[in-house]
mmCIF file of C-alpha atoms in Angstrom:
data_model
loop_
_atom_site.group_PDB
_atom_site.id
_atom_site.type_symbol
_atom_site.label_atom_id
_atom_site.label_comp_id
_atom_site.label_asym_id
_atom_site.label_seq_id
_atom_site.Cartn_x
_atom_site.Cartn_y
_atom_site.Cartn_z
ATOM 1 C CA MET A 29 -9.821 -12.178 28.590
ATOM 2 C CA LYS A 30 -10.202 -8.481 29.226
ATOM 3 C CA SER A 31 -7.386 -6.655 30.997
ATOM 4 C CA ASN A 32 -7.839 -4.267 33.916
ATOM 5 C CA LYS A 33 -6.813 -1.202 31.919
ATOM 6 C CA ARG A 34 -9.552 1.301 31.231
ATOM 7 C CA SER A 35 -9.822 2.464 27.630
ATOM 8 C CA THR A 36 -11.020 5.977 26.805
ATOM 9 C CA LEU A 37 -11.275 5.141 23.116
ATOM 10 C CA ASN A 38 -14.686 4.734 21.477
ATOM 11 C CA ILE A 39 -13.829 1.804 19.215
ATOM 12 C CA LYS A 40 -17.062 2.014 17.220
ATOM 13 C CA ARG A 41 -16.478 5.679 16.384
ATOM 14 C CA GLN A 42 -12.796 4.985 15.731
ATOM 15 C CA LEU A 43 -13.554 2.271 13.200
ATOM 16 C CA GLY A 44 -16.138 4.529 11.562
ATOM 17 C CA CYS A 45 -13.406 7.129 10.978
ATOM 18 C CA VAL A 46 -11.041 4.419 9.746
ATOM 19 C CA TYR A 47 -13.549 3.148 7.201
ATOM 20 C CA THR A 48 -14.417 6.685 6.055
ATOM 21 C CA ALA A 49 -10.749 7.511 5.519
ATOM 22 C CA ASP A 50 -10.324 4.204 3.682
ATOM 23 C CA PHE A 51 -13.185 4.970 1.322
ATOM 24 C CA PHE A 52 -12.210 8.485 0.294
ATOM 25 C CA SER A 53 -8.478 7.798 0.055
ATOM 26 C CA GLY A 54 -9.410 4.712 -1.947
ATOM 27 C CA LEU A 55 -11.200 6.775 -4.609
ATOM 28 C CA ARG A 56 -7.987 6.963 -6.603
ATOM 29 C CA ILE A 57 -9.559 8.173 -9.810
ATOM 30 C CA THR A 58 -6.177 8.908 -11.405
ATOM 31 C CA ASP A 59 -4.921 5.313 -11.184
ATOM 32 C CA ALA A 60 -6.867 4.177 -14.224
ATOM 33 C CA VAL A 61 -5.575 6.848 -16.592
ATOM 34 C CA TRP A 62 -2.383 8.541 -15.413
ATOM 35 C CA VAL A 63 -0.014 6.430 -17.528
ATOM 36 C CA ALA A 64 -2.160 6.782 -20.649
ATOM 37 C CA LEU A 65 -2.623 10.536 -20.131
ATOM 38 C CA LEU A 66 1.085 11.137 -19.608
ATOM 39 C CA ALA A 67 1.879 9.029 -22.671
ATOM 40 C CA ALA A 68 -0.668 11.060 -24.646
ATOM 41 C CA ARG A 69 1.135 14.228 -23.549
ATOM 42 C CA GLY A 70 4.333 12.905 -25.149
ATOM 43 C CA PHE A 71 6.109 11.240 -22.248
ATOM 44 C CA SER A 72 7.863 7.946 -23.041
ATOM 45 C CA LEU A 73 7.412 4.759 -21.029
ATOM 46 C CA TRP A 74 10.939 5.271 -19.704
ATOM 47 C CA GLU A 75 10.062 8.767 -18.429
ATOM 48 C CA ILE A 76 6.867 7.491 -16.843
ATOM 49 C CA GLY A 77 8.843 4.672 -15.255
ATOM 50 C CA LEU A 78 11.355 7.275 -14.006
ATOM 51 C CA ALA A 79 8.555 9.233 -12.310
ATOM 52 C CA GLU A 80 7.404 6.023 -10.654
ATOM 53 C CA SER A 81 11.001 5.340 -9.625
ATOM 54 C CA VAL A 82 11.230 8.791 -7.992
ATOM 55 C CA PHE A 83 8.143 7.864 -6.017
ATOM 56 C CA HIS A 84 9.865 4.762 -4.669
ATOM 57 C CA ILE A 85 13.193 6.507 -3.988
ATOM 58 C CA VAL A 86 11.388 8.969 -1.714
ATOM 59 C CA SER A 87 9.451 6.091 -0.192
ATOM 60 C CA LEU A 88 12.688 4.264 0.523
ATOM 61 C CA LEU A 89 14.354 7.287 2.139
ATOM 62 C CA CYS A 90 11.359 8.423 4.187
ATOM 63 C CA GLU A 91 9.539 5.193 5.017
ATOM 64 C CA VAL A 92 11.321 4.323 8.254
ATOM 65 C CA PRO A 93 11.816 7.932 9.508
ATOM 66 C CA SER A 94 8.098 8.593 9.003
ATOM 67 C CA GLY A 95 7.217 5.435 10.923
ATOM 68 C CA MET A 96 9.551 6.472 13.717
ATOM 69 C CA ALA A 97 7.939 9.916 13.801
ATOM 70 C CA ALA A 98 4.520 8.276 14.087
ATOM 71 C CA ASP A 99 5.704 6.058 16.959
ATOM 72 C CA LEU A 100 7.308 8.954 18.836
ATOM 73 C CA LEU A 101 4.938 11.852 18.089
ATOM 74 C CA GLY A 102 1.625 10.067 17.502
ATOM 75 C CA ARG A 103 -0.058 8.164 14.703
ATOM 76 C CA LYS A 104 -2.927 10.647 14.311
ATOM 77 C CA LYS A 105 -0.540 13.585 13.755
ATOM 78 C CA ALA A 106 1.324 11.606 11.109
ATOM 79 C CA LEU A 107 -1.880 10.696 9.277
ATOM 80 C CA VAL A 108 -3.186 14.268 9.199
ATOM 81 C CA SER A 109 0.187 15.583 8.005
ATOM 82 C CA GLY A 110 0.221 12.946 5.285
ATOM 83 C CA GLY A 111 -3.265 13.938 4.179
ATOM 84 C CA VAL A 112 -2.166 17.547 3.718
ATOM 85 C CA LEU A 113 0.722 16.331 1.549
ATOM 86 C CA ALA A 114 -1.662 14.208 -0.541
ATOM 87 C CA VAL A 115 -3.878 17.194 -1.268
ATOM 88 C CA THR A 116 -0.837 19.311 -2.162
ATOM 89 C CA SER A 117 0.529 16.584 -4.454
ATOM 90 C CA ASN A 118 -2.724 16.349 -6.389
ATOM 91 C CA LEU A 119 -2.976 20.117 -6.792
ATOM 92 C CA LEU A 120 0.594 20.284 -8.076
ATOM 93 C CA MET A 121 0.056 17.350 -10.439
ATOM 94 C CA ALA A 122 -3.032 19.025 -11.887
ATOM 95 C CA PHE A 123 -0.972 21.940 -13.200
ATOM 96 C CA ALA A 124 2.448 20.283 -13.687
ATOM 97 C CA PRO A 125 4.072 21.762 -16.846
ATOM 98 C CA ASN A 126 6.971 19.310 -17.236
ATOM 99 C CA LEU A 127 8.578 16.073 -16.078
ATOM 100 C CA PHE A 128 10.376 17.773 -13.165
ATOM 101 C CA ALA A 129 7.093 19.055 -11.721
ATOM 102 C CA ILE A 130 5.490 15.650 -12.186
ATOM 103 C CA CYS A 131 8.392 13.969 -10.383
ATOM 104 C CA PHE A 132 8.146 16.510 -7.535
ATOM 105 C CA ALA A 133 4.419 15.828 -7.186
ATOM 106 C CA MET A 134 5.151 12.104 -7.171
ATOM 107 C CA ALA A 135 7.708 12.707 -4.415
ATOM 108 C CA LEU A 136 5.121 14.500 -2.266
ATOM 109 C CA ASN A 137 2.670 11.688 -2.898
ATOM 110 C CA ALA A 138 5.328 9.188 -1.843
ATOM 111 C CA LEU A 139 5.957 11.110 1.382
ATOM 112 C CA TYR A 140 2.220 10.978 2.057
ATOM 113 C CA GLY A 141 2.330 7.245 1.442
ATOM 114 C CA THR A 142 5.136 6.739 3.954
ATOM 115 C CA LEU A 143 3.231 8.665 6.611
ATOM 116 C CA PHE A 144 0.113 6.629 5.898
ATOM 117 C CA SER A 145 1.267 3.038 5.320
ATOM 118 C CA GLY A 146 2.657 1.683 8.579
ATOM 119 C CA THR A 147 1.008 4.403 10.639
ATOM 120 C CA PHE A 148 -2.547 3.548 9.617
ATOM 121 C CA THR A 149 -2.035 -0.159 10.255
ATOM 122 C CA ALA A 150 -0.415 0.563 13.636
ATOM 123 C CA LEU A 151 -3.275 2.857 14.645
ATOM 124 C CA VAL A 152 -5.906 0.252 13.741
ATOM 125 C CA TYR A 153 -4.101 -2.611 15.484
ATOM 126 C CA ASP A 154 -3.395 -0.632 18.658
ATOM 127 C CA SER A 155 -6.960 0.729 18.688
ATOM 128 C CA LEU A 156 -8.125 -2.887 18.920
ATOM 129 C CA LYS A 157 -5.383 -3.666 21.435
ATOM 130 C CA THR A 158 -6.704 -1.023 23.838
ATOM 131 C CA GLU A 159 -9.874 -3.142 24.024
ATOM 132 C CA ASP A 160 -7.999 -6.493 24.068
ATOM 133 C CA ARG A 161 -9.551 -7.235 20.684
ATOM 134 C CA GLU A 162 -6.405 -7.567 18.568
ATOM 135 C CA ASP A 163 -7.489 -11.091 17.588
ATOM 136 C CA GLU A 164 -10.142 -9.334 15.475
ATOM 137 C CA TYR A 165 -7.494 -7.516 13.439
ATOM 138 C CA LEU A 166 -7.604 -9.873 10.463
ATOM 139 C CA GLN A 167 -11.353 -9.359 10.070
ATOM 140 C CA ILE A 168 -11.136 -5.571 10.601
ATOM 141 C CA SER A 169 -8.206 -5.384 8.180
ATOM 142 C CA ALA A 170 -10.217 -7.353 5.634
ATOM 143 C CA ASN A 171 -13.159 -4.953 6.040
ATOM 144 C CA SER A 172 -10.813 -1.988 5.638
ATOM 145 C CA SER A 173 -9.202 -3.459 2.533
ATOM 146 C CA GLN A 174 -12.534 -4.262 0.919
ATOM 147 C CA ILE A 175 -13.870 -0.755 1.503
ATOM 148 C CA SER A 176 -10.712 0.744 0.015
ATOM 149 C CA MET A 177 -10.800 -1.607 -2.966
ATOM 150 C CA LEU A 178 -14.483 -1.032 -3.663
ATOM 151 C CA ALA A 179 -13.794 2.699 -3.563
ATOM 152 C CA SER A 180 -10.871 2.203 -5.953
ATOM 153 C CA ALA A 181 -13.109 0.250 -8.333
ATOM 154 C CA LEU A 182 -15.682 3.045 -8.231
ATOM 155 C CA GLY A 183 -12.944 5.622 -8.757
ATOM 156 C CA SER A 184 -11.737 3.815 -11.862
ATOM 157 C CA LEU A 185 -15.101 4.568 -13.503
ATOM 158 C CA ALA A 186 -13.902 8.158 -13.810
ATOM 159 C CA SER A 187 -12.000 7.152 -16.952
ATOM 160 C CA THR A 188 -15.359 7.113 -18.756
ATOM 161 C CA VAL A 189 -15.527 10.907 -18.411
ATOM 162 C CA GLN A 190 -11.901 11.557 -19.351
ATOM 163 C CA ARG A 191 -12.831 13.884 -22.176
ATOM 164 C CA PHE A 192 -14.836 16.073 -19.774
ATOM 165 C CA LEU A 193 -12.439 16.104 -16.812
ATOM 166 C CA GLY A 194 -9.131 16.305 -18.625
ATOM 167 C CA PHE A 195 -5.773 15.778 -16.943
ATOM 168 C CA ALA A 196 -6.184 18.649 -14.455
ATOM 169 C CA GLY A 197 -9.772 17.721 -13.613
ATOM 170 C CA PHE A 198 -8.786 14.244 -12.487
ATOM 171 C CA TYR A 199 -6.265 15.561 -10.001
ATOM 172 C CA LEU A 200 -8.447 18.391 -8.683
ATOM 173 C CA LEU A 201 -11.215 15.903 -7.913
ATOM 174 C CA SER A 202 -8.661 13.578 -6.335
ATOM 175 C CA ALA A 203 -7.490 16.456 -4.113
ATOM 176 C CA LEU A 204 -11.067 16.895 -2.885
ATOM 177 C CA PHE A 205 -11.391 13.221 -1.982
ATOM 178 C CA GLU A 206 -8.062 13.249 -0.138
ATOM 179 C CA GLY A 207 -9.239 16.304 1.794
ATOM 180 C CA VAL A 208 -12.297 14.425 3.075
ATOM 181 C CA SER A 209 -10.085 11.467 4.050
ATOM 182 C CA THR A 210 -7.809 13.831 5.965
ATOM 183 C CA LEU A 211 -10.772 15.206 7.916
ATOM 184 C CA ALA A 212 -11.754 11.649 8.883
ATOM 185 C CA CYS A 213 -8.210 11.111 10.206
ATOM 186 C CA ARG A 214 -8.497 14.360 12.143
ATOM 187 C CA TRP A 215 -11.574 12.986 13.937
ATOM 188 C CA MET A 216 -9.783 9.819 15.073
ATOM 189 C CA ASN A 217 -8.503 9.320 18.622
ATOM 190 C CA GLU A 218 -4.913 8.401 19.404
ATOM 191 C CA PRO A 219 -4.779 4.852 20.886
ATOM 192 C CA ILE A 220 -2.633 4.567 24.019
ATOM 193 C CA VAL A 221 -1.254 1.100 24.737
ATOM 194 C CA THR A 222 2.044 1.685 26.555
ATOM 195 C CA ALA A 223 3.461 4.136 29.072
ATOM 196 C CA ALA A 224 5.782 5.586 26.427
ATOM 197 C CA GLN A 225 2.781 6.426 24.232
ATOM 198 C CA ALA A 226 1.011 8.044 27.195
ATOM 199 C CA ASN A 227 4.025 10.313 27.759
ATOM 200 C CA ARG A 228 4.161 11.682 24.193
ATOM 201 C CA ALA A 229 2.405 14.925 25.101
ATOM 202 C CA ARG A 230 4.937 15.648 27.860
ATOM 203 C CA GLN A 231 8.114 15.034 25.874
ATOM 204 C CA SER A 232 10.276 17.970 24.817
ATOM 205 C CA LEU A 233 12.082 18.580 21.540
ATOM 206 C CA HIS A 234 15.353 18.204 23.425
ATOM 207 C CA ASP A 235 14.463 14.578 24.197
ATOM 208 C CA LEU A 236 13.608 13.570 20.624
ATOM 209 C CA PRO A 237 17.137 12.819 19.277
ATOM 210 C CA GLY A 238 17.791 10.399 22.112
ATOM 211 C CA GLN A 239 14.369 8.817 21.688
ATOM 212 C CA PHE A 240 14.958 8.359 17.957
ATOM 213 C CA THR A 241 18.275 6.655 18.698
ATOM 214 C CA GLN A 242 16.661 4.359 21.244
ATOM 215 C CA LEU A 243 13.839 3.531 18.836
ATOM 216 C CA VAL A 244 16.377 2.552 16.155
ATOM 217 C CA GLN A 245 18.166 0.277 18.621
ATOM 218 C CA ASP A 246 14.928 -1.297 19.844
ATOM 219 C CA SER A 247 13.672 -1.878 16.291
ATOM 220 C CA LEU A 248 16.935 -3.494 15.186
ATOM 221 C CA HIS A 249 16.811 -5.690 18.277
ATOM 222 C CA VAL A 250 13.326 -6.886 17.310
ATOM 223 C CA LEU A 251 14.477 -7.738 13.765
ATOM 224 C CA ARG A 252 17.529 -9.613 15.116
ATOM 225 C CA THR A 253 15.628 -11.588 17.733
ATOM 226 C CA CYS A 254 12.485 -12.261 15.682
ATOM 227 C CA PRO A 255 13.441 -14.097 12.459
ATOM 228 C CA LEU A 256 9.770 -14.483 11.535
ATOM 229 C CA ALA A 257 9.334 -10.698 11.277
ATOM 230 C CA ALA A 258 12.361 -10.364 8.972
ATOM 231 C CA LYS A 259 11.186 -13.230 6.750
ATOM 232 C CA LEU A 260 7.688 -11.780 6.490
ATOM 233 C CA ILE A 261 9.098 -8.384 5.463
ATOM 234 C CA VAL A 262 11.262 -9.874 2.700
ATOM 235 C CA SER A 263 8.493 -12.132 1.391
ATOM 236 C CA SER A 264 5.914 -9.360 1.151
ATOM 237 C CA ALA A 265 8.389 -7.118 -0.711
ATOM 238 C CA ILE A 266 9.138 -9.717 -3.388
ATOM 239 C CA ILE A 267 5.591 -10.878 -3.993
ATOM 240 C CA SER A 268 4.222 -7.310 -4.052
ATOM 241 C CA VAL A 269 6.410 -6.014 -6.910
ATOM 242 C CA PRO A 270 3.908 -7.044 -9.648
ATOM 243 C CA SER A 271 0.970 -5.487 -7.788
ATOM 244 C CA TYR A 272 1.157 -1.956 -9.171
ATOM 245 C CA LEU A 273 3.322 -2.635 -12.212
ATOM 246 C CA THR A 274 0.754 -5.004 -13.730
ATOM 247 C CA LYS A 275 -1.951 -2.326 -13.433
ATOM 248 C CA MET A 276 0.414 0.433 -14.525
ATOM 249 C CA PHE A 277 1.713 -1.121 -17.738
ATOM 250 C CA LEU A 278 -1.501 -2.954 -18.597
ATOM 251 C CA GLN A 279 -2.951 0.507 -19.325
ATOM 252 C CA GLN A 280 -0.414 1.173 -22.070
ATOM 253 C CA ARG A 281 -0.570 -2.393 -23.392
ATOM 254 C CA LEU A 282 -4.330 -2.106 -23.868
ATOM 255 C CA ILE A 283 -3.816 1.197 -25.686
ATOM 256 C CA GLU A 284 -1.315 -0.580 -27.941
ATOM 257 C CA LEU A 285 -3.969 -3.245 -28.597
ATOM 258 C CA GLY A 286 -6.442 -0.575 -29.730
ATOM 259 C CA TRP A 287 -8.450 0.078 -26.560
ATOM 260 C CA PRO A 288 -9.662 3.701 -26.153
ATOM 261 C CA THR A 289 -8.730 5.605 -22.991
ATOM 262 C CA GLU A 290 -12.410 5.912 -22.011
ATOM 263 C CA VAL A 291 -12.706 2.180 -21.289
ATOM 264 C CA LEU A 292 -9.516 1.797 -19.233
ATOM 265 C CA PHE A 293 -11.720 1.786 -16.153
ATOM 266 C CA LEU A 294 -12.794 -1.769 -16.963
ATOM 267 C CA PRO A 295 -9.559 -3.624 -16.063
ATOM 268 C CA LEU A 296 -9.195 -1.658 -12.825
ATOM 269 C CA LEU A 297 -12.841 -2.270 -11.992
ATOM 270 C CA LEU A 298 -12.344 -5.987 -12.543
ATOM 271 C CA GLY A 299 -9.071 -5.832 -10.617
ATOM 272 C CA GLY A 300 -10.907 -4.231 -7.707
ATOM 273 C CA ILE A 301 -13.492 -6.995 -7.765
ATOM 274 C CA ALA A 302 -10.659 -9.561 -7.746
ATOM 275 C CA CYS A 303 -9.157 -7.834 -4.697
ATOM 276 C CA VAL A 304 -12.465 -7.946 -2.847
ATOM 277 C CA LEU A 305 -12.868 -11.642 -3.671
ATOM 278 C CA GLY A 306 -9.268 -12.288 -2.656
ATOM 279 C CA THR A 307 -9.780 -10.581 0.684
ATOM 280 C CA GLU A 308 -12.958 -12.566 1.266
ATOM 281 C CA ALA A 309 -11.062 -15.774 0.478
ATOM 282 C CA GLY A 310 -8.244 -14.632 2.762
ATOM 283 C CA ARG A 311 -10.643 -14.505 5.707
ATOM 284 C CA ARG A 312 -11.223 -18.230 5.294
ATOM 285 C CA VAL A 313 -7.800 -19.524 4.228
ATOM 286 C CA ARG A 314 -5.953 -21.645 6.777
ATOM 287 C CA PHE A 315 -2.474 -23.101 6.296
ATOM 288 C CA ARG A 316 0.194 -24.951 8.251
ATOM 289 C CA SER A 317 3.354 -23.550 6.687
ATOM 290 C CA MET A 318 3.835 -19.858 5.897
ATOM 291 C CA ARG A 319 6.763 -20.830 3.647
ATOM 292 C CA ARG A 320 4.650 -23.074 1.426
ATOM 293 C CA PHE A 321 1.815 -20.569 1.534
ATOM 294 C CA TYR A 322 4.180 -17.940 0.109
ATOM 295 C CA ALA A 323 5.486 -20.357 -2.523
ATOM 296 C CA VAL A 324 2.017 -21.123 -3.868
ATOM 297 C CA CYS A 325 1.025 -17.442 -3.883
ATOM 298 C CA ALA A 326 4.284 -16.440 -5.635
ATOM 299 C CA LEU A 327 3.729 -19.035 -8.364
ATOM 300 C CA LEU A 328 0.209 -17.766 -8.961
ATOM 301 C CA CYS A 329 1.339 -14.102 -8.987
ATOM 302 C CA GLY A 330 4.162 -14.931 -11.391
ATOM 303 C CA ALA A 331 1.776 -16.743 -13.727
ATOM 304 C CA GLY A 332 -0.644 -13.810 -13.621
ATOM 305 C CA THR A 333 2.125 -11.318 -14.427
ATOM 306 C CA LEU A 334 3.221 -13.451 -17.390
ATOM 307 C CA LEU A 335 -0.352 -13.376 -18.685
ATOM 308 C CA VAL A 336 -0.492 -9.580 -18.401
ATOM 309 C CA GLY A 337 2.691 -9.329 -20.433
ATOM 310 C CA THR A 338 2.038 -11.909 -23.133
ATOM 311 C CA ALA A 339 -1.659 -12.813 -23.453
ATOM 312 C CA PRO A 340 -4.297 -11.067 -25.589
ATOM 313 C CA ALA A 341 -6.247 -8.234 -23.970
ATOM 314 C CA TRP A 342 -8.733 -10.289 -21.963
ATOM 315 C CA GLY A 343 -6.065 -12.819 -20.990
ATOM 316 C CA GLY A 344 -3.941 -9.946 -19.702
ATOM 317 C CA ILE A 345 -6.865 -8.580 -17.706
ATOM 318 C CA PHE A 346 -7.436 -12.029 -16.189
ATOM 319 C CA GLY A 347 -3.741 -12.194 -15.289
ATOM 320 C CA MET A 348 -3.941 -8.829 -13.550
ATOM 321 C CA MET A 349 -7.016 -10.005 -11.634
ATOM 322 C CA LEU A 350 -5.163 -13.156 -10.566
ATOM 323 C CA VAL A 351 -2.223 -11.102 -9.284
ATOM 324 C CA GLN A 352 -4.431 -8.702 -7.316
ATOM 325 C CA GLY A 353 -6.614 -11.401 -5.783
ATOM 326 C CA VAL A 354 -3.754 -13.678 -4.706
ATOM 327 C CA LEU A 355 -1.811 -10.758 -3.218
ATOM 328 C CA GLU A 356 -4.769 -9.821 -1.037
ATOM 329 C CA VAL A 357 -4.940 -13.365 0.301
ATOM 330 C CA TYR A 358 -1.235 -13.419 1.145
ATOM 331 C CA LEU A 359 -0.813 -9.881 2.491
ATOM 332 C CA LEU A 360 -3.841 -10.170 4.776
ATOM 333 C CA HIS A 361 -2.202 -13.030 6.660
ATOM 334 C CA GLU A 362 1.285 -11.514 6.428
ATOM 335 C CA SER A 363 0.005 -8.326 8.090
ATOM 336 C CA GLN A 364 -1.704 -10.264 10.899
ATOM 337 C CA GLN A 365 1.403 -12.340 11.630
ATOM 338 C CA LEU A 366 3.739 -9.346 11.475
ATOM 339 C CA ASN A 367 1.606 -7.285 13.854
ATOM 340 C CA ASP A 368 1.350 -10.205 16.265
ATOM 341 C CA ALA A 369 5.143 -10.603 16.235
ATOM 342 C CA ILE A 370 6.183 -6.979 16.965
ATOM 343 C CA PRO A 371 5.701 -4.709 20.032
ATOM 344 C CA SER A 372 3.421 -1.658 20.095
ATOM 345 C CA ASP A 373 6.146 0.932 20.739
ATOM 346 C CA GLN A 374 7.942 -0.003 17.501
ATOM 347 C CA ARG A 375 4.875 -1.015 15.475
ATOM 348 C CA ALA A 376 4.711 1.839 12.937
ATOM 349 C CA THR A 377 8.500 1.793 12.521
ATOM 350 C CA LEU A 378 8.710 -1.923 11.748
ATOM 351 C CA ILE A 379 5.683 -1.879 9.452
ATOM 352 C CA SER A 380 7.441 0.985 7.674
ATOM 353 C CA VAL A 381 10.464 -1.289 7.229
ATOM 354 C CA ASP A 382 8.042 -3.692 5.548
ATOM 355 C CA SER A 383 7.031 -0.969 3.096
ATOM 356 C CA MET A 384 10.634 0.193 2.662
ATOM 357 C CA ALA A 385 11.698 -3.253 1.491
ATOM 358 C CA TYR A 386 9.014 -3.079 -1.220
ATOM 359 C CA SER A 387 10.223 0.349 -2.349
ATOM 360 C CA LEU A 388 13.820 -0.905 -2.438
ATOM 361 C CA LEU A 389 12.784 -3.457 -5.054
ATOM 362 C CA MET A 390 10.481 -1.085 -6.943
ATOM 363 C CA ILE A 391 13.219 1.513 -7.523
ATOM 364 C CA PRO A 392 14.989 -0.636 -10.143
ATOM 365 C CA ALA A 393 11.912 -2.628 -11.180
ATOM 366 C CA SER A 394 9.787 0.298 -12.416
ATOM 367 C CA PRO A 395 12.222 1.772 -14.972
ATOM 368 C CA LEU A 396 13.540 -1.700 -15.877
ATOM 369 C CA VAL A 397 10.093 -2.989 -16.827
ATOM 370 C CA GLY A 398 9.496 0.211 -18.811
ATOM 371 C CA ALA A 399 12.915 0.059 -20.508
ATOM 372 C CA VAL A 400 12.423 -3.570 -21.553
ATOM 373 C CA GLY A 401 9.004 -2.591 -22.927
ATOM 374 C CA ASP A 402 10.549 0.269 -24.921
ATOM 375 C CA ALA A 403 13.339 -1.977 -26.208
ATOM 376 C CA PHE A 404 10.951 -4.642 -27.504
ATOM 377 C CA GLY A 405 8.360 -2.148 -28.727
ATOM 378 C CA GLN A 406 5.500 -3.303 -26.485
ATOM 379 C CA ALA A 407 4.778 -2.779 -22.778
ATOM 380 C CA GLY A 408 4.254 -6.475 -22.008
ATOM 381 C CA ALA A 409 7.875 -7.571 -22.527
ATOM 382 C CA GLY A 410 9.076 -6.226 -19.188
ATOM 383 C CA LEU A 411 6.115 -7.763 -17.375
ATOM 384 C CA ALA A 412 6.917 -11.180 -18.844
ATOM 385 C CA LEU A 413 10.426 -10.951 -17.373
ATOM 386 C CA LEU A 414 9.080 -9.808 -13.994
ATOM 387 C CA GLY A 415 6.536 -12.622 -13.867
ATOM 388 C CA GLY A 416 9.227 -15.190 -14.478
ATOM 389 C CA LEU A 417 11.368 -13.843 -11.625
ATOM 390 C CA VAL A 418 8.509 -13.861 -9.109
ATOM 391 C CA ALA A 419 7.535 -17.407 -10.102
ATOM 392 C CA VAL A 420 11.150 -18.529 -9.612
ATOM 393 C CA SER A 421 11.096 -17.230 -6.027
ATOM 394 C CA GLY A 422 8.148 -19.533 -5.359
ATOM 395 C CA LEU A 423 9.821 -22.499 -7.055
ATOM 396 C CA VAL A 424 12.955 -22.008 -4.971
ATOM 397 C CA LEU A 425 10.976 -22.229 -1.727
ATOM 398 C CA LEU A 426 8.999 -25.223 -2.916
ATOM 399 C CA GLY A 427 12.277 -26.980 -3.605
ATOM 400 C CA GLN A 428 13.612 -26.354 -0.108
ATOM 401 C CA LYS A 429 13.190 -28.961 2.597
ATOM 402 C CA LYS A 430 11.629 -27.945 5.873
ATOM 403 C CA ARG A 431 14.280 -27.410 8.532
#
């Protein structure tokens, strides 16, 4: 049923900007080769894992403050600011002379990620809410994810021209794509759902400290009074840990198995296809118990991670595809339920808490997986350990009786 409020937002144009930003930010052409290129430049797996850990430390520290800034100052401003940081990070990475510069570029990229993650989801959900169409969020989110994943799969093809682009070329081209995505964000409209959001333009800097304090109190109140939201945040953090690490260390494992750098696009391309298929399956999946749904997905993700760490090349690629596809199924429904459970004024903040929980686990996981790989002389050893831990989390829930 439509409400009496009058929306000034052109939802068709808004979604067009959303999908454009998704596509160009999704052309992450460096994802397929950055580990292999850094390793070829003499960096150890531990150092590469350290750079990834720096990324997640910054994510942890800035995730919630960036979400709060988006809720108080506006989601569009946060997205545009994040886009500028993404361009800067890629330019710095292109000419980074040492590990310190690489870690600094990773930190900027992490800050961009914190400004983007919860903010983008909040903007999309509240854009639909202004039209009383939030029940369409799962389908719109699926469309958005598929566009981003198809773009990522296309971007992975860039590894075929590695010898022509070189390390700097990859990041300069990535900076261009992020610039186009930032322009698409600039063309979006700010959705206004509540009176507090309508008053953003009239607030003064003097009022911001008090508003930040109130937002913290309101967000904590939501987490205390809504157990479902807290459970969803914890579950998504645990099950998401293998998502990037399987892709990250599969690169080096394939190199160890004799694969040339030029064909590293293939596993990411197949992983992107698995994500698209997983999202399509997620549109149709129905379940009675979110707890059992998580348990099944965790078991499948754990099994896939074990395959990446222990199976021959094609078995490892299949394992990575299994992880990516199952995660898309789970996270699509987790995002819908979390957005339905939280209020608009704290939406970006609480979704940022969701991302912060993931970073909290990734800080130790990234160097640990790399260190175990170094200790055993092959990158898959750490993944085997990680897969076992994720599978155990699913087994624990399956063994619990419904209360």
